[in-house]
Coordinates of C-alpha atoms and ligand atoms in Angstrom, one line a residue:
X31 CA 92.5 64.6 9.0
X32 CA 91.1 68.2 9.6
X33 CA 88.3 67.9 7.3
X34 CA 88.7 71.1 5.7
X35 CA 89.6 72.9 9.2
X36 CA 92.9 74.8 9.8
X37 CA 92.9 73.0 12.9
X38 CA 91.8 70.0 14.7
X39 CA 90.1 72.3 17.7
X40 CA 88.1 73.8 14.8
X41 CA 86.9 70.6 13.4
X42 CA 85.8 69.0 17.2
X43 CA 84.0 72.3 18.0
X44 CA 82.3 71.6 14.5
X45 CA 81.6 68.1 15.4
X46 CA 79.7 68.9 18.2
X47 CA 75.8 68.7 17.0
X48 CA 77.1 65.1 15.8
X49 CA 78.6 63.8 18.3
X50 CA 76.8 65.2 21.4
X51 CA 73.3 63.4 18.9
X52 CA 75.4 60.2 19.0
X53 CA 75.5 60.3 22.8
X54 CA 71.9 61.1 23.1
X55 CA 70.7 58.6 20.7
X56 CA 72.8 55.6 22.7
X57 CA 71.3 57.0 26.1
X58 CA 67.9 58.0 24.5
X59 CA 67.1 55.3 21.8
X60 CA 64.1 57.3 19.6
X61 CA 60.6 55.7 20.5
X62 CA 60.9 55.3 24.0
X63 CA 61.2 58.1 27.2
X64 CA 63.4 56.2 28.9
X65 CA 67.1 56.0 29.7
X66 CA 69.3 53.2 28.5
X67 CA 72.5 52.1 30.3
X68 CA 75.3 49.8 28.7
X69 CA 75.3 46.7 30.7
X70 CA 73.3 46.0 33.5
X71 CA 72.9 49.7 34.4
X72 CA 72.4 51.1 37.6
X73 CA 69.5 51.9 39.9
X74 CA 70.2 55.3 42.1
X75 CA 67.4 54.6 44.6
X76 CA 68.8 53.2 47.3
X77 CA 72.5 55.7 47.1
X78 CA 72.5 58.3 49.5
X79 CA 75.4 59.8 48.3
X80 CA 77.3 60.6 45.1
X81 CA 81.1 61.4 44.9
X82 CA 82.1 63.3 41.4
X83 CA 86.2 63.0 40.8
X84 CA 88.1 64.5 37.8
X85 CA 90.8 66.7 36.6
X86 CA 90.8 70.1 34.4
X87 CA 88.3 70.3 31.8
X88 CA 86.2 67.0 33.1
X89 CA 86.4 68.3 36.9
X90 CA 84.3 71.3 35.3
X91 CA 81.8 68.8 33.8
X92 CA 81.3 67.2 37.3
X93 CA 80.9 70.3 38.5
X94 CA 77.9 71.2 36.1
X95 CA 76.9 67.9 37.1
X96 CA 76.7 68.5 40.6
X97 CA 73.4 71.0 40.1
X98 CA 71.7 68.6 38.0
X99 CA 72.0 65.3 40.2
X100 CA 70.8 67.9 43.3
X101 CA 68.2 69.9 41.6
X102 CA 66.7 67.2 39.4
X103 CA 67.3 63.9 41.7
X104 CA 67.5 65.7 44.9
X105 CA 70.9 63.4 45.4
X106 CA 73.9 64.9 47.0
X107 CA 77.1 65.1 45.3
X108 CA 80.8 66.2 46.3
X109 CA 82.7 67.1 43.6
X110 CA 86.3 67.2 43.8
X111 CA 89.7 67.3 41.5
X112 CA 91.5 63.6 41.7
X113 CA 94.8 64.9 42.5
X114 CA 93.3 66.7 46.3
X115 CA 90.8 63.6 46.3
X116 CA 93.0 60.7 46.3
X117 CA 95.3 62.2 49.2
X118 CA 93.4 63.6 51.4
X119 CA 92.0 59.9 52.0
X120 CA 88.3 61.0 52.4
X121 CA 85.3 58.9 54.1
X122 CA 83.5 56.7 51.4
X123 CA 80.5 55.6 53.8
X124 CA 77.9 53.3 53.1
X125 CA 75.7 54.6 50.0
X126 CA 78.3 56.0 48.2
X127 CA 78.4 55.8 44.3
X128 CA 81.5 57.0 43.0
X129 CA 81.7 58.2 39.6
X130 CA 85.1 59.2 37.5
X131 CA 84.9 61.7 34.4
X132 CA 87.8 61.2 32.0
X133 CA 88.3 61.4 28.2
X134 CA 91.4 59.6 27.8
X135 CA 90.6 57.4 30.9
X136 CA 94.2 57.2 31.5
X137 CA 94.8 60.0 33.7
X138 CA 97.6 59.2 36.5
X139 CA 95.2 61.1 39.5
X140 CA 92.3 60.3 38.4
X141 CA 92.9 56.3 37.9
X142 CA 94.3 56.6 41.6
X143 CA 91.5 58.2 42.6
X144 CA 89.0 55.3 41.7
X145 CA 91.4 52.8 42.9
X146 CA 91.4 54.5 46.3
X147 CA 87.6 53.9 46.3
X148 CA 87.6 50.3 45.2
X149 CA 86.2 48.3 47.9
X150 CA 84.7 51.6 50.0
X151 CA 82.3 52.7 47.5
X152 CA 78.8 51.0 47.0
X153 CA 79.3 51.1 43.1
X154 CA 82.7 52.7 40.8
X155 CA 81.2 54.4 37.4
X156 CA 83.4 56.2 34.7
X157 CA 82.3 58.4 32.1
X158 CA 84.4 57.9 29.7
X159 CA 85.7 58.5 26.2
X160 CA 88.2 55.9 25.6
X161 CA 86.1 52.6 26.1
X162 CA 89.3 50.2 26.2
X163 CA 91.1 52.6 29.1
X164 CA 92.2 51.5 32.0
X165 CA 89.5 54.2 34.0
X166 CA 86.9 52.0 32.0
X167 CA 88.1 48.8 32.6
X168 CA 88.1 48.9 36.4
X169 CA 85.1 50.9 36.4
X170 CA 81.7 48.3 37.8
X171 CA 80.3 50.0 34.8
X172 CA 82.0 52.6 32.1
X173 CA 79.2 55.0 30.5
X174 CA 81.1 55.8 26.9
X175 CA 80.7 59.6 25.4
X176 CA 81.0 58.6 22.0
X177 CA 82.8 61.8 20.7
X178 CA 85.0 60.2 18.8
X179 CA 88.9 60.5 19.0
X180 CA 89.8 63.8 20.2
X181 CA 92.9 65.3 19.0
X182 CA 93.2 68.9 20.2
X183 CA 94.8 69.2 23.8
X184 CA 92.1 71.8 24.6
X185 CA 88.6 69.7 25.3
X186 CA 86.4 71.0 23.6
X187 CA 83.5 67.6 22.2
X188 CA 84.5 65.7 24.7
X189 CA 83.2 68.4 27.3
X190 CA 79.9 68.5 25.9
X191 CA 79.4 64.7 25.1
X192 CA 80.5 64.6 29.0
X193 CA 77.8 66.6 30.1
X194 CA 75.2 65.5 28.0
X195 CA 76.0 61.6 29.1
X196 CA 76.3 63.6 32.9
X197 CA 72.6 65.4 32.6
X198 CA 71.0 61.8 31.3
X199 CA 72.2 59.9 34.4
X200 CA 70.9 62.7 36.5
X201 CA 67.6 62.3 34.9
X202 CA 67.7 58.4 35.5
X203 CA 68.8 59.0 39.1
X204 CA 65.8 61.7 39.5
X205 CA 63.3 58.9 38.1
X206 CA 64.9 56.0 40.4
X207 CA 64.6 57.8 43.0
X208 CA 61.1 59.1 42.4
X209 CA 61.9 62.8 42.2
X210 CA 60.6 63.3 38.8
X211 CA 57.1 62.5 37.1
X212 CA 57.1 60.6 33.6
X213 CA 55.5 63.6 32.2
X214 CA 58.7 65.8 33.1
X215 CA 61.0 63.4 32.4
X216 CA 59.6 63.0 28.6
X217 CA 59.4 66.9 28.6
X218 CA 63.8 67.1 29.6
X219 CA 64.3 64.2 27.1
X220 CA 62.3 65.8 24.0
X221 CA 64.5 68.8 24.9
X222 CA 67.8 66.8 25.3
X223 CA 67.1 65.8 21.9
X224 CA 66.3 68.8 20.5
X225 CA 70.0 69.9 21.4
X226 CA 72.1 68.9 18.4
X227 CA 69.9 71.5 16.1
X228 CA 70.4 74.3 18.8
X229 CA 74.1 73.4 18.8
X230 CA 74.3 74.2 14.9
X231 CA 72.2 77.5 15.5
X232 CA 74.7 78.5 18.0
X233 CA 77.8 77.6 16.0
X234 CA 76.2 79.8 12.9
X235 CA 77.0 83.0 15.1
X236 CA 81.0 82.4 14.7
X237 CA 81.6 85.5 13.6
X238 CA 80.9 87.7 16.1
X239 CA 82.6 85.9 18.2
X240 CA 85.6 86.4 15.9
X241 CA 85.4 90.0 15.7
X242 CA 85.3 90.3 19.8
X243 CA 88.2 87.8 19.6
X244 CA 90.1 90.4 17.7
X245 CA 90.0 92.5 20.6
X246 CA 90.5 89.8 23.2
X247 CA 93.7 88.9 21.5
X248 CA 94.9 92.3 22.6
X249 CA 94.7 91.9 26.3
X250 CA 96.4 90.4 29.3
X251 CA 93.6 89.4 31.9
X252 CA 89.8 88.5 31.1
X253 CA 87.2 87.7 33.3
X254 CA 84.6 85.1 33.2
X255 CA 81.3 85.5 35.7
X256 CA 78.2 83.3 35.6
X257 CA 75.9 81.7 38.4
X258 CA 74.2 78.5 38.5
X259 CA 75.4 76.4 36.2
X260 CA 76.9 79.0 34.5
X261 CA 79.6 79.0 37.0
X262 CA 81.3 76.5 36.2
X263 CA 81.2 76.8 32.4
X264 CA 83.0 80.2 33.3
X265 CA 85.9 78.4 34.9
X266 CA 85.5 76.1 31.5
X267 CA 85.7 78.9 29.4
X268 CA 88.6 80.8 31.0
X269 CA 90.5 77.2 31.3
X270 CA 90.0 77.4 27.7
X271 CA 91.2 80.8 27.3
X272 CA 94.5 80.1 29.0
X273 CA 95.5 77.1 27.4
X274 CA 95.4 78.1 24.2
X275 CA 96.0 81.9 24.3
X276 CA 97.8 82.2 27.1
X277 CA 96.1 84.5 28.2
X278 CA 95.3 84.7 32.1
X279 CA 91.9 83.9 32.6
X280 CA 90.2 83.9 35.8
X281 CA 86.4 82.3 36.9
X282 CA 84.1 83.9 39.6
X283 CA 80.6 82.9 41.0
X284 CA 78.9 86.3 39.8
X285 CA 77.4 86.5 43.2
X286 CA 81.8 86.2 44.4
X287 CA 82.4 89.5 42.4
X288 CA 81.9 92.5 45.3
X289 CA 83.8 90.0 47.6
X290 CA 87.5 91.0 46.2
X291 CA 87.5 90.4 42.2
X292 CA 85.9 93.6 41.6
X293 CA 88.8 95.6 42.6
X294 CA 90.4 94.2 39.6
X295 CA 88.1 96.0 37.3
X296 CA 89.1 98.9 35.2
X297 CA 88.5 99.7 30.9
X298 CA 91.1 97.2 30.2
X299 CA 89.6 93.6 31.2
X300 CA 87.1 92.4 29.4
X301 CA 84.7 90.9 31.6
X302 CA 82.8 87.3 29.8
X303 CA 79.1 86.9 31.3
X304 CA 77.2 83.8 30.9
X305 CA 73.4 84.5 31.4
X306 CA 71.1 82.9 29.9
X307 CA 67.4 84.0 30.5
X308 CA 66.8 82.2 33.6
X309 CA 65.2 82.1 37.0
X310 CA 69.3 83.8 38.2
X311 CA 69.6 86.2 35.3
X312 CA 68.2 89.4 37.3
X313 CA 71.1 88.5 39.7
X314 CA 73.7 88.4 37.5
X315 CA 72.9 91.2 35.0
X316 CA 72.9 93.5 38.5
X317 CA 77.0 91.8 39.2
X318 CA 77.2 92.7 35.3
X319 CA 76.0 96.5 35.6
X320 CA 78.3 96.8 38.8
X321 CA 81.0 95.9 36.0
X322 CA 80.2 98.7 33.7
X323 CA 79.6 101.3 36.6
X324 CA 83.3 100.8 36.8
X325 CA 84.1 101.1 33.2
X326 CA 84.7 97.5 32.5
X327 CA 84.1 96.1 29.2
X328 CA 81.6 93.1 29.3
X329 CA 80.9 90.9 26.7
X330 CA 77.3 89.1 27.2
X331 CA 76.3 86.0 26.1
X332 CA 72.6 85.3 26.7
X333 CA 69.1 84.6 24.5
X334 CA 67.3 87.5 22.8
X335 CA 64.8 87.7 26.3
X336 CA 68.3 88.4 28.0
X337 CA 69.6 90.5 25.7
X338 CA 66.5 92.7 25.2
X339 CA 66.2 93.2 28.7
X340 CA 70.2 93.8 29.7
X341 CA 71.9 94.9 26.4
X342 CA 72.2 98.8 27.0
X343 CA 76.0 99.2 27.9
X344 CA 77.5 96.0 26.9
X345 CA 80.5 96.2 24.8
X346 CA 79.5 92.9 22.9
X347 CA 76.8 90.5 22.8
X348 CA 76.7 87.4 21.5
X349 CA 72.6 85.9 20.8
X350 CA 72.0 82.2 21.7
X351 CA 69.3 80.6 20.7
X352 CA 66.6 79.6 23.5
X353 CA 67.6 76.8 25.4
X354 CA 65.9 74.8 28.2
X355 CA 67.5 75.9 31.3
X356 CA 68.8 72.8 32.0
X357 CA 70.7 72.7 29.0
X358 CA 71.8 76.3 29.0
X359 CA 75.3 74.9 29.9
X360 CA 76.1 72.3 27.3
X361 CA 74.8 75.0 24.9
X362 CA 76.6 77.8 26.1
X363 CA 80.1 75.7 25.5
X364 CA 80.1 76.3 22.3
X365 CA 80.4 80.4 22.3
X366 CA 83.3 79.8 25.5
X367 CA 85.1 77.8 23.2
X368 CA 84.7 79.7 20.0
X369 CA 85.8 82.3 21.7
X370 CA 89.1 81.3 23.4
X371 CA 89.6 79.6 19.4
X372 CA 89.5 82.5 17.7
X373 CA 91.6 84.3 20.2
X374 CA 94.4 81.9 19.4
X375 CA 94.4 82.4 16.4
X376 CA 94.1 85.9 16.7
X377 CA 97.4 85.8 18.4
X378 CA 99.2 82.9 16.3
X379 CA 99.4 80.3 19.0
X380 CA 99.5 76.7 18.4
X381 CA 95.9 75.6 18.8
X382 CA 96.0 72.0 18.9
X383 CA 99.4 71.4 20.7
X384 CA 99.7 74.4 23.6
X385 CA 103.2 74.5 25.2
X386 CA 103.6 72.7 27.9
X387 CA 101.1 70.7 27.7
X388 CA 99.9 67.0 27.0
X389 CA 96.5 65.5 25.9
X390 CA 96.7 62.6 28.3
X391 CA 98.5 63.2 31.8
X392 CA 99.4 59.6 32.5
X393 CA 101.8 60.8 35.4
X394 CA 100.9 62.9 38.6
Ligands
M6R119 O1 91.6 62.7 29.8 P1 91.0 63.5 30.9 O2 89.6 63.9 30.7 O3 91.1 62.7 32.3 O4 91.9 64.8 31.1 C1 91.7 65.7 32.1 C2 92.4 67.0 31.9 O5 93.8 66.7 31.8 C3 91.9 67.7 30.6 O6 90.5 68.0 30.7 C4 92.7 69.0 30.4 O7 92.3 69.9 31.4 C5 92.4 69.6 29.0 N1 93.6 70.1 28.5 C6 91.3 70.7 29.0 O8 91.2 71.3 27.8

């Protein structure tokens, strides 16, 4: 059922405020500042290290991850996709968590990958949307997204009820470990739950996003640049992008772009930045102008600070409401995925069932 939606991508990317406040409020039961795990939980102080394995769209989501469980919880984390994990038969020493990210839980790599670390790692966790999967069931403990069942082959809910369940864990790691007073960590939790309303303010500004899709439809390579966190929501949204639109879609570190992917620019290739008003943004507004310099077509997504300060220039901008940087990308999915929607559509692909490819790779 579609709910009213021409297709089922549309209706998940709708779903999102709901779902991603279901998550919170099973993490972040109201009355309390504290973080509640199923089952009997787990305490980060004494784990020295934290491995991060997954595949496409939830390898992206560990990546995010990765900045929050080192910024916040001052924990180190490798981060890797379960298909080069599980053969090149890495160290697990002493200390190691190891944590799997999976909607379906039943993807062929990643399942090997957490069997692999069975019996090397201190403690196996699964972030998972599929409670009764096998990722779950031989997960010590499975951490459920609650999205809901997710039908379109492009992730789209299940990314941000990934991260969401992700940026919690890093915040009960940060206060297990003693990195993070109880003032801040009520401060990151009122704003964690203040992230379902942003989400609906963000997914009011469809429309612009439509029109630039229009235009996006048109082309044959587009370019996605953010730093920080925003990196890795780049190579989310130009995953995205290609699935659905077939369109080829590329991901840089904006800080990457003079080191060869700025030879590729010219009026043709729209160039996606992701810069939210944030302690980086000066960085990457000066990769962004370096763009433009050369002619290239940029469409920014940032706040109304950013795009005050960086608009003159840009082809189109897209406004986002103000966000705790923290959150900026669980927020900022929703304008990547918009966009690579309407571009689909725009070009009369089949949204929710790309060719060649499957919602749940069971085989490697
Ligand atoms: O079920 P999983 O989360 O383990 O699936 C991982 C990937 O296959 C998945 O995220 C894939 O990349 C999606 N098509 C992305 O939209």
């Amino acid at each position: 059922d579609k709910a009213g939606h021409k297709h089922f991508m549309a209706k998940e990317i709708a779903e999102q405020p709901a779902v991603v406040g279901e998550a919170i409020a099973h993490y972040l039961p109201a009355g309390d500042d504290t973080v509640r795990l199923p089952g009997e939980g787990i305490d980060f102080s004494g784990v020295s290290r934290l491995v991060l394995v997954a595949c496409g769209t939830a390898y992206y989501a560990c990546l995010t991850a990765k900045y929050w469980f080192e910024q916040i919880a001052r924990l180190p984390v490798e981060v890797d996709v379960a298909s080069e994990f599980r053969y090149r038969e890495p160290p697990v020493p002493a200390g190691t968590v190891a944590l799997f990210v999976s909607q379906s839980g039943e993807t062929a790599d990643t399942l090997a990958a957490l069997r692999y670390c069975r019996g090397k790692a201190e403690k196996i966790l699964s972030v998972v949307n599929v409670p009764e999967s096998s990722i779950a069931r031989e997960s010590d403990l499975a951490l459920p997204i609650h999205a809901g069942v997710e039908v379109g082959v492009a992730s789209t809910k299940a990314f941000t009820c990934q991260l969401t369940v992700l940026l919690i864990l890093a915040l009960k790691a940060a206060a297990d470990r003693g990195q993070i007073n109880a003032e801040t960590l009520a401060d990151h939790i009122a704003a964690i739950r203040g992230l379902p309303q942003l989400m609906n303010v963000a997914l009011d500004d469809g429309e612009t996003v439509r029109r630039a899709a229009q235009w996006l439809a048109d082309t044959r390579d587009v370019l996605f640049l953010g730093r920080g966190m925003m990196y890795p929501l780049a190579l989310e949204g130009a995953l995205k992008l290609k699935e659905i639109s077939y369109i080829h879609a590329e991901a840089y570190a904006s800080g990457e772009l003079k080191h060869g992917p700025i030879a590729l620019i010219d009026p043709t290739m729209p160039v996606v930045v992701l810069a939210p008003m944030d302690p980086l943004f000066d960085k990457t507004v000066s990769n962004m102008q370096e763009v433009m310099a050369r002619k290239g077509k940029v469409l920014l997504i940032s706040d109304e600070a950013g795009l005050e300060t960086a608009r003159d220039g840009v082809w189109v901008t897209v406004k986002m409401p103000d966000v705790a940087p923290l959150l900026s990308p669980i927020l900022y999915a929703l304008p990547a995925q918009l966009l690579a929607y309407h571009t689909a559509v725009a070009k009369g692909t089949d949204v929710d069932q790309p060719r060649n490819l499957a919602k749940s790779v069971t085989v490697e």
